[in-house]
Amino acid sequence: MNNVLTIDGTSGVGKGTVARMMAQKLGWHLLDSGAIYRAFALAVDARGVDIADEYILVEIAQTLDLTFKSKINSELVNVFLDGRNISKILRTEYTGEMASKIASIGVVRSALLKRQQNFAQAPGLVADGRDMGTVVFPKAPFKVFLTANSEERAQRRLKQLQAQGTKGIISQILADVMARDERDFSRKNSPLKPDKDAFIIDTTKLSIDEVVAQVSDLIKI
Ligand code: C5P
């Protein structure tokens, strides 16, 4: 399956929105790989296992009962873990923080690799994450890497939380964004970095529609 568009970048940069809009525009499937790491972290947390026990982590990753269901005529994708709708808790900062910690463990990344690659189905896939272009779909013909300064990303995250009816404190969100960046960029396994073939877009001063227009220009199909 050759039609793969990878969208990687820092947290809070708007990858999820751009990926969803591109998938709708192209009529392709969507992989939100962050949601897989988040759901995995929730499963590990719920079982109360020691994250130093790699054997158990791999077992949980391999047996993770995870399904994504899109609602017709809705932007929302519902995520179910062991049959339970976890969509709300999945998006919290707490879950993101746990996911970021657990995502730095090499055996976890390897155990979740195939599950992500299986999303590549006809007619095409838009994959959003940190290592979509470098590790999960290295042969993808279309690769994008999105950046924006940390203050702008913290503001975007705050708006997102407010839209979900959750309160947030900007200084705290900024600190979280910077801590997450530090961990994602510096980890040994699949660090966040643009693939050599990726088209880099600094979105700090761009609207979502402008970013989508630039990404669309890249895909001439
Ligand atoms: O993108 P999102 O904020 O949902 O991802 C949550 C965390 O999962 C990130 O901070 C990152 O550490 C991790 N992640 C990852 N590789 C991916 C997607 C997410 O390491 N492909």
Short mmCIF file of C-alpha atoms and ligand atoms in Angstrom, two decimals:
data_model
loop_
_atom_site.label_atom_id
_atom_site.label_comp_id
_atom_site.label_asym_id
_atom_site.label_seq_id
_atom_site.Cartn_x
_atom_site.Cartn_y
_atom_site.Cartn_z
CA MET A 1 0.00 0.00 0.00
CA ASN A 2 1.75 3.05 -1.29
CA ASN A 3 -0.56 5.88 -0.28
CA VAL A 4 0.80 6.88 3.10
CA LEU A 5 1.07 10.43 4.41
CA THR A 6 2.99 10.73 7.68
CA ILE A 7 2.49 13.79 9.89
CA ASP A 8 4.99 14.01 12.75
CA GLY A 9 5.81 16.82 15.12
CA THR A 10 5.91 18.19 18.63
CA SER A 11 3.06 17.89 21.11
CA GLY A 12 0.28 20.45 20.79
CA VAL A 13 1.34 21.49 17.30
CA GLY A 14 -2.03 20.62 15.76
CA LYS A 15 -0.98 17.36 14.07
CA GLY A 16 -4.19 15.63 15.10
CA THR A 17 -6.44 18.25 13.51
CA VAL A 18 -4.37 18.48 10.33
CA ALA A 19 -4.22 14.68 10.05
CA ARG A 20 -7.98 14.34 10.50
CA MET A 21 -8.69 17.04 7.91
CA MET A 22 -6.26 15.48 5.42
CA ALA A 23 -7.79 12.02 5.94
CA GLN A 24 -11.26 13.43 5.30
CA LYS A 25 -10.08 15.33 2.24
CA LEU A 26 -8.32 12.32 0.72
CA GLY A 27 -10.84 9.71 1.89
CA TRP A 28 -8.01 7.80 3.55
CA HIS A 29 -7.84 5.97 6.90
CA LEU A 30 -6.42 7.73 9.95
CA LEU A 31 -3.90 6.50 12.49
CA ASP A 32 -3.63 8.52 15.71
CA SER A 33 -0.57 6.73 17.08
CA GLY A 34 -0.52 8.94 20.19
CA ALA A 35 -3.90 7.45 21.12
CA ILE A 36 -2.33 3.98 21.03
CA TYR A 37 0.46 5.05 23.41
CA ARG A 38 -2.08 6.81 25.62
CA ALA A 39 -4.40 3.78 25.76
CA PHE A 40 -1.46 1.51 26.45
CA ALA A 41 -0.38 3.77 29.35
CA LEU A 42 -3.93 3.63 30.75
CA ALA A 43 -3.95 -0.16 30.53
CA VAL A 44 -0.61 -0.37 32.33
CA ASP A 45 -1.78 2.11 34.98
CA ALA A 46 -5.06 0.24 35.53
CA ARG A 47 -3.19 -3.01 36.12
CA GLY A 48 -0.83 -1.30 38.53
CA VAL A 49 2.24 -3.01 37.08
CA ASP A 50 5.81 -1.91 37.62
CA ILE A 51 6.95 -0.18 34.40
CA ALA A 52 10.43 -1.57 34.95
CA ASP A 53 8.99 -5.05 34.23
CA GLU A 54 9.45 -5.14 30.45
CA TYR A 55 8.10 -8.69 30.17
CA ILE A 56 4.69 -7.60 31.50
CA LEU A 57 4.73 -4.42 29.40
CA VAL A 58 5.22 -6.46 26.21
CA GLU A 59 2.47 -8.86 27.24
CA ILE A 60 0.04 -5.97 27.80
CA ALA A 61 1.05 -4.37 24.46
CA GLN A 62 0.48 -7.63 22.60
CA THR A 63 -2.93 -8.30 24.12
CA LEU A 64 -4.21 -4.72 24.20
CA ASP A 65 -7.91 -4.87 23.28
CA LEU A 66 -8.22 -1.49 21.58
CA THR A 67 -10.79 -0.30 19.05
CA PHE A 68 -11.41 3.01 17.35
CA LYS A 69 -14.94 3.88 16.25
CA SER A 70 -15.77 7.04 14.31
CA LYS A 71 -19.24 8.45 14.68
CA ILE A 72 -21.00 9.15 11.43
CA ASN A 73 -21.05 12.90 10.67
CA SER A 74 -18.85 13.64 13.66
CA GLU A 75 -15.24 14.63 14.03
CA LEU A 76 -15.03 12.54 17.16
CA VAL A 77 -13.37 9.16 17.21
CA ASN A 78 -14.38 7.05 20.18
CA VAL A 79 -11.68 4.83 21.65
CA PHE A 80 -12.53 1.63 23.52
CA LEU A 81 -10.15 -0.27 25.80
CA ASP A 82 -11.39 -3.70 26.87
CA GLY A 83 -14.83 -2.63 25.62
CA ARG A 84 -14.90 0.51 27.80
CA ASN A 85 -15.14 3.96 26.21
CA ILE A 86 -11.96 5.75 27.32
CA SER A 87 -12.19 8.69 24.89
CA LYS A 88 -12.42 11.35 27.59
CA ILE A 89 -9.67 10.19 29.93
CA LEU A 90 -7.45 9.43 26.93
CA ARG A 91 -7.03 13.14 26.13
CA THR A 92 -6.14 14.36 29.63
CA GLU A 93 -2.71 15.82 30.42
CA TYR A 94 -2.26 13.11 33.03
CA THR A 95 -2.63 10.37 30.40
CA GLY A 96 -0.38 12.25 27.96
CA GLU A 97 2.31 12.49 30.60
CA MET A 98 2.10 8.75 31.38
CA ALA A 99 2.14 7.94 27.66
CA SER A 100 5.22 10.08 27.11
CA LYS A 101 7.10 8.27 29.90
CA ILE A 102 6.15 4.80 28.79
CA ALA A 103 6.74 5.59 25.09
CA SER A 104 10.44 5.97 25.78
CA ILE A 105 10.79 2.23 26.51
CA GLY A 106 12.21 0.43 23.47
CA VAL A 107 10.40 -2.92 23.93
CA VAL A 108 7.08 -1.07 24.19
CA ARG A 109 7.69 0.71 20.88
CA SER A 110 8.63 -2.57 19.16
CA ALA A 111 5.59 -4.37 20.59
CA LEU A 112 3.25 -1.65 19.29
CA LEU A 113 4.88 -1.33 15.85
CA LYS A 114 2.89 -3.93 13.89
CA ARG A 115 -0.41 -2.72 15.36
CA GLN A 116 0.34 0.73 13.88
CA GLN A 117 1.55 -0.62 10.52
CA ASN A 118 -1.69 -2.62 10.17
CA PHE A 119 -3.58 0.64 9.72
CA ALA A 120 -2.06 1.00 6.25
CA GLN A 121 -5.05 -0.18 4.20
CA ALA A 122 -6.38 0.87 0.80
CA PRO A 123 -7.16 3.46 -0.37
CA GLY A 124 -4.58 5.17 1.87
CA LEU A 125 -3.49 6.21 5.32
CA VAL A 126 -2.73 9.45 7.12
CA ALA A 127 -0.56 8.61 10.14
CA ASP A 128 -0.03 11.12 12.94
CA GLY A 129 2.68 10.79 15.60
CA ARG A 130 6.35 11.28 16.41
CA ASP A 131 8.09 8.54 14.42
CA MET A 132 5.65 7.82 11.60
CA GLY A 133 8.06 8.98 8.88
CA THR A 134 11.25 7.72 10.51
CA VAL A 135 10.33 4.31 11.96
CA VAL A 136 6.76 3.12 11.40
CA PHE A 137 6.38 4.05 7.70
CA PRO A 138 9.93 4.84 6.52
CA LYS A 139 8.94 4.19 2.90
CA ALA A 140 5.95 6.55 2.93
CA PRO A 141 5.98 8.75 -0.18
CA PHE A 142 4.55 11.80 1.65
CA LYS A 143 6.15 13.01 4.87
CA VAL A 144 5.44 16.16 6.82
CA PHE A 145 6.96 17.46 10.06
CA LEU A 146 5.10 20.21 11.92
CA THR A 147 6.68 22.62 14.40
CA ALA A 148 5.56 25.73 16.30
CA ASN A 149 7.12 27.61 19.20
CA SER A 150 6.27 26.26 22.66
CA GLU A 151 4.23 29.32 23.78
CA GLU A 152 1.98 29.00 20.73
CA ARG A 153 1.55 25.27 21.32
CA ALA A 154 0.65 25.85 24.98
CA GLN A 155 -2.01 28.36 23.87
CA ARG A 156 -3.42 25.86 21.38
CA ARG A 157 -3.52 23.15 24.05
CA LEU A 158 -5.32 25.52 26.43
CA LYS A 159 -7.96 26.28 23.79
CA GLN A 160 -8.36 22.57 23.11
CA LEU A 161 -8.89 21.85 26.82
CA GLN A 162 -11.36 24.71 27.12
CA ALA A 163 -13.29 23.41 24.12
CA GLN A 164 -13.60 20.10 25.98
CA GLY A 165 -14.92 21.92 29.04
CA THR A 166 -11.68 21.43 31.01
CA LYS A 167 -9.83 24.24 32.77
CA GLY A 168 -6.10 24.77 32.33
CA ILE A 169 -3.39 27.07 33.64
CA ILE A 170 -1.20 28.42 30.86
CA SER A 171 2.07 28.39 32.85
CA GLN A 172 1.45 24.77 33.84
CA ILE A 173 0.57 23.75 30.27
CA LEU A 174 3.71 25.47 28.95
CA ALA A 175 5.85 23.62 31.50
CA ASP A 176 4.20 20.32 30.48
CA VAL A 177 4.71 21.02 26.76
CA MET A 178 8.40 21.78 27.35
CA ALA A 179 8.90 18.70 29.55
CA ARG A 180 7.21 16.52 26.92
CA ASP A 181 9.41 18.02 24.16
CA GLU A 182 12.52 17.37 26.17
CA ARG A 183 11.56 13.73 26.72
CA ASP A 184 10.41 13.15 23.12
CA PHE A 185 13.51 14.75 21.56
CA SER A 186 16.11 13.23 23.83
CA ARG A 187 14.94 9.65 24.25
CA LYS A 188 17.17 6.90 22.93
CA ASN A 189 14.41 4.94 21.18
CA SER A 190 12.78 6.65 18.18
CA PRO A 191 13.52 10.22 19.26
CA LEU A 192 11.33 12.91 17.77
CA LYS A 193 13.07 14.18 14.66
CA PRO A 194 12.11 15.00 11.10
CA ASP A 195 12.86 12.31 8.56
CA LYS A 196 15.45 13.39 6.00
CA ASP A 197 12.70 13.41 3.34
CA ALA A 198 10.13 15.25 5.44
CA PHE A 199 8.69 18.59 4.40
CA ILE A 200 9.00 20.83 7.48
CA ILE A 201 6.28 23.39 8.19
CA ASP A 202 6.61 25.97 10.96
CA THR A 203 2.96 26.52 11.88
CA THR A 204 3.51 29.21 14.55
CA LYS A 205 1.89 31.92 12.43
CA LEU A 206 -0.31 29.72 10.26
CA SER A 207 -3.98 28.82 10.58
CA ILE A 208 -5.04 25.19 10.36
CA ASP A 209 -6.45 25.82 6.87
CA GLU A 210 -3.12 27.27 5.73
CA VAL A 211 -1.27 24.21 7.03
CA VAL A 212 -3.75 21.88 5.35
CA ALA A 213 -3.29 23.81 2.09
CA GLN A 214 0.50 23.38 2.26
CA VAL A 215 0.21 19.66 3.01
CA SER A 216 -2.32 19.23 0.19
CA ASP A 217 0.10 20.87 -2.25
CA LEU A 218 2.58 18.15 -1.43
CA ILE A 219 0.21 15.37 -2.45
CA LYS A 220 -0.42 15.40 -6.14
CA ILE A 221 -2.71 12.45 -6.58
O1 C5P B 1 0.39 12.79 20.27
P1 C5P B 1 -0.01 12.58 21.70
O2 C5P B 1 0.13 13.78 22.58
O3 C5P B 1 -1.36 11.95 21.84
O4 C5P B 1 1.05 11.48 22.24
C1 C5P B 1 1.19 11.20 23.62
C2 C5P B 1 2.63 10.78 23.88
O5 C5P B 1 2.88 9.52 23.24
C3 C5P B 1 3.68 11.73 23.31
O6 C5P B 1 4.12 12.72 24.23
C4 C5P B 1 4.83 10.84 22.92
O7 C5P B 1 5.75 10.72 23.96
C5 C5P B 1 4.18 9.48 22.70
N1 C5P B 1 4.13 9.14 21.29
C6 C5P B 1 5.23 8.53 20.74
N2 C5P B 1 5.23 8.13 19.45
C7 C5P B 1 4.15 8.33 18.68
C8 C5P B 1 3.02 8.98 19.21
C9 C5P B 1 3.04 9.38 20.52
O8 C5P B 1 6.24 8.36 21.42
N3 C5P B 1 4.18 7.90 17.43
#
